[in-house]
Each structure stands twice: as C-alpha cells, then as structure tokens.
Amino acid sequence: MIRVGPKHFGGSVCDSTGNTLSSRHTLRARHPILIIFPDGCHHVSSLIKDICKLPYFSRVITVIRSTITFFHQSHHGISSFAVARKDLKTGRALESIGKTRFATMTYSARSIQRNIPAFRRIFTRENLTFEHQDLFDDIALNLETSAANIDAMQFQMMLGKLVSIGMPSARVLACMELNYTTAGDFYLLWHAMVNAILDVIQAPTSRWPQDVQDAVRDIIAHRHSQIFSVGGNLYTPEYLVAAYLNPGMYFDLCRVSES
C-alpha cells in the first residue's frame, strides 16, 4: 500500500478474524481518510451459522450429514440416485456441507428436501440399507390404516424449518455477491433479512418453541449490535451513511418508516 500510495485507495474490506480485525483497526488509525468496512457477507454467514448451531437443529443436521455421506460413498446408492433424479426431475444433486461456502447448511438442507421423492423411490425399490431411510417415508396419513410415520413427519418438518430460517440469509448473500451491490444495499438487505427471519419464527402455524425463538432473537441482536451499534467490535457507521446519502434509497427508507 505504501509503494502504491495511500492516496490511491478509497477503502478496505476484510473479514473479521483476529488478525484481519487487528489489521483493520491499525489501517484506520494510520490512514483515517480510508473507508473501512467489515465484510457484510461474512457477517451474514456468521449469523446463520450461529442459528444452525442451536441444539434444536442438531438431530436434523446429523441426518443431513449422514444422508449426503451415504449417497456419496455407496456405489449402488450413487447410481440409483442418479436414475431416480433423472426420472423424477428433482433438480440438482446433493450439496455437501462445506467449511468455507456461505450458507452451506441451507443449501445442503434444501438439496435433501428437494430430493426426498428420489430417496423414497430408491428405498422402496432398491435393496439398500440406510440407518435413516424410514425418515424419507411418505408422510401422508394412510386413511385405511390410520397409520403414519411420526418420525418421518417430525424429520421432514424440522428439515423444512431449517430451510425456511436459512433461506433469507442465502438470498441476501446471493444479492451481496452481485457486482453492482453497494454498501447502502447491505444496510437494507440486512434489515430485510432480519425481518424475514423473524416472520419465519413468529408465524403462528409453524409453532416454533418459545425458547428457540428467544435464542434466535438473541443471536440476531448480538450480530446486529456488533456491526451497527456504537461500541460493537465491528461497528462502522459507513453502511448507514451509504444508505442515507443515496437519494433514492433515502426516500424509500422514509416511506417505510412513515408506514
């Protein structure tokens, strides 16, 4: 930076690990004219990671990991899955849970969800044994026997909850990675994401346990205060300023606040 010349730099963005956070503070102190942004994408990713770590989701995530591993290691399972996906047109294949990809748990859960018809067909027709195969049974009530697989119903319900609470973050991350997304956009996208997540957990028909709702709100409040509240370890006013100084965005904010 010294070789190129600080005057040629307008700002800096980096994630918030220990070393980069310290470097960001040092850079701001040495060159106060620079606009220093914490990485909004990493911050959104950290929020959804925190939510996925709640004990409420531990069981469904265990099944997701086991299912993906089984269909990546079983030769019979791999070939049968490819045929079933093609015949049933379920879309993309399974997506592994990675360590660095943003919203990886949401994408993996969604891949399991959309391929349930393929799993159901495989376990019904093929001679395959998988410890969790009963969880992919048809959850429709059999009117003749009045029987239903309660475990399958609970698993598929929890899978749906995991997807629904993660999709707002995944959509925001997709928007954030566009070439023309601005700092002001992040301010709006963050608040839209928070509102969407709260809508998910507060929907009266979804029946989220109160302690889980409280835990999600605590996570949101913590991550929000980190970056938007004075005193937060990642606090910066630049995102709000960028939204305020955008005339079209400013008037949109005013209309929302008035309504």
Short mmCIF file of C-alpha atoms in Angstrom, two decimals:
data_model
loop_
_atom_site.label_atom_id
_atom_site.label_comp_id
_atom_site.label_asym_id
_atom_site.label_seq_id
_atom_site.Cartn_x
_atom_site.Cartn_y
_atom_site.Cartn_z
CA MET A 1 0.00 0.00 0.00
CA ILE A 2 2.86 2.38 0.81
CA ARG A 3 4.51 1.55 -2.52
CA VAL A 4 1.35 2.35 -4.49
CA GLY A 5 0.47 5.29 -2.29
CA PRO A 6 -2.36 5.59 0.27
CA LYS A 7 -3.97 8.38 -1.76
CA HIS A 8 -4.86 5.83 -4.43
CA PHE A 9 -7.02 3.81 -2.01
CA GLY A 10 -10.58 4.74 -1.15
CA GLY A 11 -11.37 2.00 1.32
CA SER A 12 -10.79 -1.52 2.54
CA VAL A 13 -12.98 -4.56 3.18
CA CYS A 14 -11.93 -7.71 5.01
CA ASP A 15 -13.44 -10.40 7.20
CA SER A 16 -13.34 -10.21 10.99
CA THR A 17 -10.97 -12.92 12.17
CA GLY A 18 -8.43 -11.97 14.83
CA ASN A 19 -5.59 -10.95 12.53
CA THR A 20 -7.68 -9.12 9.94
CA LEU A 21 -9.68 -7.29 12.60
CA SER A 22 -6.49 -6.05 14.22
CA SER A 23 -5.10 -5.04 10.84
CA ARG A 24 -8.29 -3.15 10.05
CA HIS A 25 -8.01 -1.11 13.26
CA THR A 26 -4.34 -0.38 12.51
CA LEU A 27 -5.17 0.67 8.95
CA ARG A 28 -7.87 3.04 10.15
CA ALA A 29 -5.54 4.59 12.72
CA ARG A 30 -2.75 5.16 10.20
CA HIS A 31 -4.96 6.31 7.33
CA PRO A 32 -8.12 7.91 8.75
CA ILE A 33 -9.26 9.05 5.30
CA LEU A 34 -9.87 5.44 4.26
CA ILE A 35 -13.36 3.96 4.49
CA ILE A 36 -13.01 0.69 6.39
CA PHE A 37 -15.81 -1.85 6.02
CA PRO A 38 -16.26 -5.12 7.87
CA ASP A 39 -17.24 -7.84 5.41
CA GLY A 40 -21.02 -7.92 5.22
CA CYS A 41 -21.10 -11.35 3.53
CA HIS A 42 -19.09 -12.95 6.32
CA HIS A 43 -21.31 -11.27 8.90
CA VAL A 44 -24.50 -12.67 7.34
CA SER A 45 -22.85 -16.07 7.11
CA SER A 46 -21.85 -15.92 10.78
CA LEU A 47 -25.45 -15.18 11.78
CA ILE A 48 -26.91 -18.20 10.02
CA LYS A 49 -24.07 -20.41 11.30
CA ASP A 50 -24.95 -19.38 14.85
CA ILE A 51 -28.60 -20.26 14.28
CA CYS A 52 -27.71 -23.67 12.82
CA LYS A 53 -25.63 -24.45 15.92
CA LEU A 54 -28.72 -24.34 18.15
CA PRO A 55 -29.45 -27.75 19.75
CA TYR A 56 -32.92 -27.55 18.20
CA PHE A 57 -31.39 -28.40 14.80
CA SER A 58 -28.77 -30.94 15.90
CA ARG A 59 -30.82 -34.04 15.03
CA VAL A 60 -31.87 -32.91 11.54
CA ILE A 61 -28.33 -31.77 10.71
CA THR A 62 -26.98 -35.17 11.78
CA VAL A 63 -29.37 -36.89 9.37
CA ILE A 64 -28.44 -34.46 6.58
CA ARG A 65 -24.74 -35.23 7.01
CA SER A 66 -25.36 -38.98 7.14
CA THR A 67 -27.55 -38.93 4.04
CA ILE A 68 -25.07 -36.94 1.98
CA THR A 69 -22.22 -39.21 3.09
CA PHE A 70 -24.20 -42.36 2.23
CA PHE A 71 -25.08 -41.21 -1.27
CA HIS A 72 -21.50 -40.11 -1.92
CA GLN A 73 -19.92 -43.40 -0.78
CA SER A 74 -22.37 -46.15 -1.74
CA HIS A 75 -21.82 -47.16 -5.39
CA HIS A 76 -25.29 -48.69 -5.58
CA GLY A 77 -26.75 -45.60 -3.94
CA ILE A 78 -24.94 -43.24 -6.32
CA SER A 79 -26.17 -44.98 -9.46
CA SER A 80 -29.73 -45.44 -8.14
CA PHE A 81 -29.89 -41.81 -7.07
CA ALA A 82 -28.78 -40.58 -10.49
CA VAL A 83 -31.50 -42.62 -12.21
CA ALA A 84 -34.20 -41.55 -9.74
CA ARG A 85 -33.30 -37.87 -10.05
CA LYS A 86 -33.44 -38.05 -13.82
CA ASP A 87 -36.78 -39.89 -13.88
CA LEU A 88 -38.43 -37.69 -11.24
CA LYS A 89 -36.78 -34.44 -12.40
CA THR A 90 -35.96 -33.38 -8.84
CA GLY A 91 -33.31 -30.88 -9.94
CA ARG A 92 -29.76 -30.56 -8.74
CA ALA A 93 -28.00 -33.32 -6.83
CA LEU A 94 -26.97 -33.28 -3.18
CA GLU A 95 -24.78 -30.40 -1.98
CA SER A 96 -22.18 -31.23 0.64
CA ILE A 97 -21.77 -29.20 3.81
CA GLY A 98 -18.58 -27.22 3.32
CA LYS A 99 -16.41 -25.17 5.65
CA THR A 100 -15.97 -22.03 3.58
CA ARG A 101 -19.06 -21.71 1.37
CA PHE A 102 -21.57 -19.14 2.59
CA ALA A 103 -24.97 -20.56 3.68
CA THR A 104 -23.67 -24.07 3.09
CA MET A 105 -26.03 -25.67 5.61
CA THR A 106 -29.07 -24.08 3.99
CA TYR A 107 -28.08 -25.26 0.51
CA SER A 108 -27.37 -28.78 1.78
CA ALA A 109 -30.69 -28.96 3.63
CA ARG A 110 -32.53 -27.70 0.55
CA SER A 111 -30.83 -30.32 -1.61
CA ILE A 112 -32.04 -33.05 0.76
CA GLN A 113 -35.55 -31.61 0.78
CA ARG A 114 -35.98 -31.43 -2.98
CA ASN A 115 -34.65 -34.97 -3.45
CA ILE A 116 -36.95 -36.66 -0.92
CA PRO A 117 -39.10 -38.16 -3.74
CA ALA A 118 -35.94 -39.72 -5.19
CA PHE A 119 -34.90 -41.13 -1.80
CA ARG A 120 -38.38 -42.53 -1.26
CA ARG A 121 -38.33 -44.28 -4.61
CA ILE A 122 -34.84 -45.70 -4.03
CA PHE A 123 -35.55 -47.12 -0.59
CA THR A 124 -38.83 -48.61 -1.82
CA ARG A 125 -37.48 -50.29 -4.96
CA GLU A 126 -33.79 -50.93 -4.34
CA ASN A 127 -32.07 -53.34 -1.97
CA LEU A 128 -30.36 -50.60 0.00
CA THR A 129 -29.99 -50.32 3.77
CA PHE A 130 -29.54 -46.91 5.34
CA GLU A 131 -30.00 -46.19 9.02
CA HIS A 132 -32.27 -43.18 8.39
CA GLN A 133 -34.20 -44.44 5.37
CA ASP A 134 -37.54 -44.55 7.24
CA LEU A 135 -37.34 -40.77 7.72
CA PHE A 136 -37.99 -40.31 3.99
CA ASP A 137 -41.27 -42.25 4.02
CA ASP A 138 -44.41 -40.68 2.61
CA ILE A 139 -45.84 -38.66 5.49
CA ALA A 140 -49.39 -38.66 4.15
CA LEU A 141 -51.80 -40.38 6.52
CA ASN A 142 -52.97 -43.79 5.34
CA LEU A 143 -56.77 -43.46 5.51
CA GLU A 144 -57.29 -47.22 5.59
CA THR A 145 -54.96 -48.00 8.48
CA SER A 146 -54.86 -44.51 10.07
CA ALA A 147 -51.12 -45.07 10.29
CA ALA A 148 -48.37 -42.53 9.72
CA ASN A 149 -44.63 -42.47 10.25
CA ILE A 150 -44.36 -39.93 13.07
CA ASP A 151 -40.57 -39.90 12.95
CA ALA A 152 -40.66 -39.11 9.23
CA MET A 153 -43.20 -36.35 9.81
CA GLN A 154 -41.06 -34.77 12.52
CA PHE A 155 -37.85 -35.01 10.49
CA GLN A 156 -39.37 -33.53 7.34
CA MET A 157 -40.99 -30.78 9.38
CA MET A 158 -37.64 -29.91 11.00
CA LEU A 159 -35.95 -30.03 7.61
CA GLY A 160 -38.49 -27.53 6.35
CA LYS A 161 -37.85 -25.28 9.34
CA LEU A 162 -34.10 -25.39 8.80
CA VAL A 163 -34.55 -24.42 5.16
CA SER A 164 -37.08 -21.68 5.88
CA ILE A 165 -34.96 -19.97 8.53
CA GLY A 166 -31.83 -20.16 6.37
CA MET A 167 -33.22 -19.00 3.02
CA PRO A 168 -33.41 -15.27 3.90
CA SER A 169 -29.66 -15.29 4.58
CA ALA A 170 -28.93 -17.31 1.44
CA ARG A 171 -30.91 -14.86 -0.69
CA VAL A 172 -29.16 -11.86 0.86
CA LEU A 173 -25.76 -13.45 0.26
CA ALA A 174 -26.66 -14.00 -3.40
CA CYS A 175 -27.59 -10.31 -3.69
CA MET A 176 -24.45 -9.21 -1.83
CA GLU A 177 -22.17 -11.01 -4.27
CA LEU A 178 -23.51 -9.11 -7.30
CA ASN A 179 -21.02 -6.75 -8.94
CA TYR A 180 -23.26 -3.71 -8.56
CA THR A 181 -24.31 -4.14 -4.90
CA THR A 182 -23.40 -1.08 -2.82
CA ALA A 183 -22.69 -0.51 0.86
CA GLY A 184 -26.12 1.10 1.17
CA ASP A 185 -27.70 -2.03 -0.27
CA PHE A 186 -26.16 -4.08 2.52
CA TYR A 187 -27.85 -1.86 5.12
CA LEU A 188 -31.24 -2.52 3.54
CA LEU A 189 -30.59 -6.19 2.84
CA TRP A 190 -29.52 -6.85 6.43
CA HIS A 191 -32.72 -5.39 7.87
CA ALA A 192 -34.86 -7.15 5.26
CA MET A 193 -33.18 -10.45 6.20
CA VAL A 194 -33.73 -9.90 9.91
CA ASN A 195 -37.40 -9.09 9.31
CA ALA A 196 -37.82 -12.21 7.15
CA ILE A 197 -36.22 -14.46 9.80
CA LEU A 198 -38.47 -13.00 12.50
CA ASP A 199 -41.50 -13.60 10.26
CA VAL A 200 -40.47 -17.26 9.96
CA ILE A 201 -40.15 -17.93 13.69
CA GLN A 202 -43.23 -15.88 14.60
CA ALA A 203 -45.60 -17.45 12.07
CA PRO A 204 -48.45 -18.85 14.19
CA THR A 205 -48.81 -22.03 12.11
CA SER A 206 -45.13 -23.03 12.35
CA ARG A 207 -45.17 -23.37 16.16
CA TRP A 208 -41.55 -22.65 16.96
CA PRO A 209 -40.81 -23.28 20.67
CA GLN A 210 -40.55 -20.07 22.65
CA ASP A 211 -37.03 -20.83 23.86
CA VAL A 212 -35.87 -21.32 20.27
CA GLN A 213 -37.50 -18.04 19.22
CA ASP A 214 -35.72 -16.28 22.10
CA ALA A 215 -32.39 -17.87 21.15
CA VAL A 216 -32.75 -16.74 17.51
CA ARG A 217 -33.62 -13.20 18.60
CA ASP A 218 -30.56 -13.15 20.90
CA ILE A 219 -28.32 -14.23 18.01
CA ILE A 220 -29.79 -11.55 15.74
CA ALA A 221 -29.41 -8.87 18.43
CA HIS A 222 -25.79 -9.87 19.06
CA ARG A 223 -24.78 -9.86 15.40
CA HIS A 224 -26.70 -6.63 14.76
CA SER A 225 -25.08 -4.78 17.67
CA GLN A 226 -21.62 -5.92 16.58
CA ILE A 227 -21.77 -4.02 13.32
CA PHE A 228 -24.48 -1.37 13.72
CA SER A 229 -24.31 -0.28 17.39
CA VAL A 230 -21.75 2.14 18.77
CA GLY A 231 -19.33 0.14 20.88
CA GLY A 232 -19.65 -3.04 18.83
CA ASN A 233 -16.34 -4.66 18.00
CA LEU A 234 -17.14 -4.39 14.27
CA TYR A 235 -19.05 -1.11 14.45
CA THR A 236 -18.98 1.15 11.45
CA PRO A 237 -21.38 3.97 10.53
CA GLU A 238 -20.47 3.72 6.85
CA TYR A 239 -23.25 1.32 5.89
CA LEU A 240 -25.93 3.60 7.32
CA VAL A 241 -24.27 6.65 5.77
CA ALA A 242 -24.14 4.96 2.36
CA ALA A 243 -27.86 4.25 2.55
CA TYR A 244 -28.66 7.78 3.78
CA LEU A 245 -26.61 9.50 1.07
CA ASN A 246 -28.29 7.54 -1.72
CA PRO A 247 -31.28 9.80 -2.60
CA GLY A 248 -33.49 7.02 -3.94
CA MET A 249 -32.69 4.75 -1.03
CA TYR A 250 -33.21 7.55 1.50
CA PHE A 251 -36.72 8.30 0.28
CA ASP A 252 -37.55 4.59 0.28
CA LEU A 253 -36.41 4.41 3.93
CA CYS A 254 -38.56 7.41 4.79
CA ARG A 255 -41.63 5.85 3.21
CA VAL A 256 -41.08 2.62 5.11
CA SER A 257 -40.62 4.44 8.43
CA GLU A 258 -43.75 6.53 7.87
CA SER A 259 -45.86 3.46 7.05
#
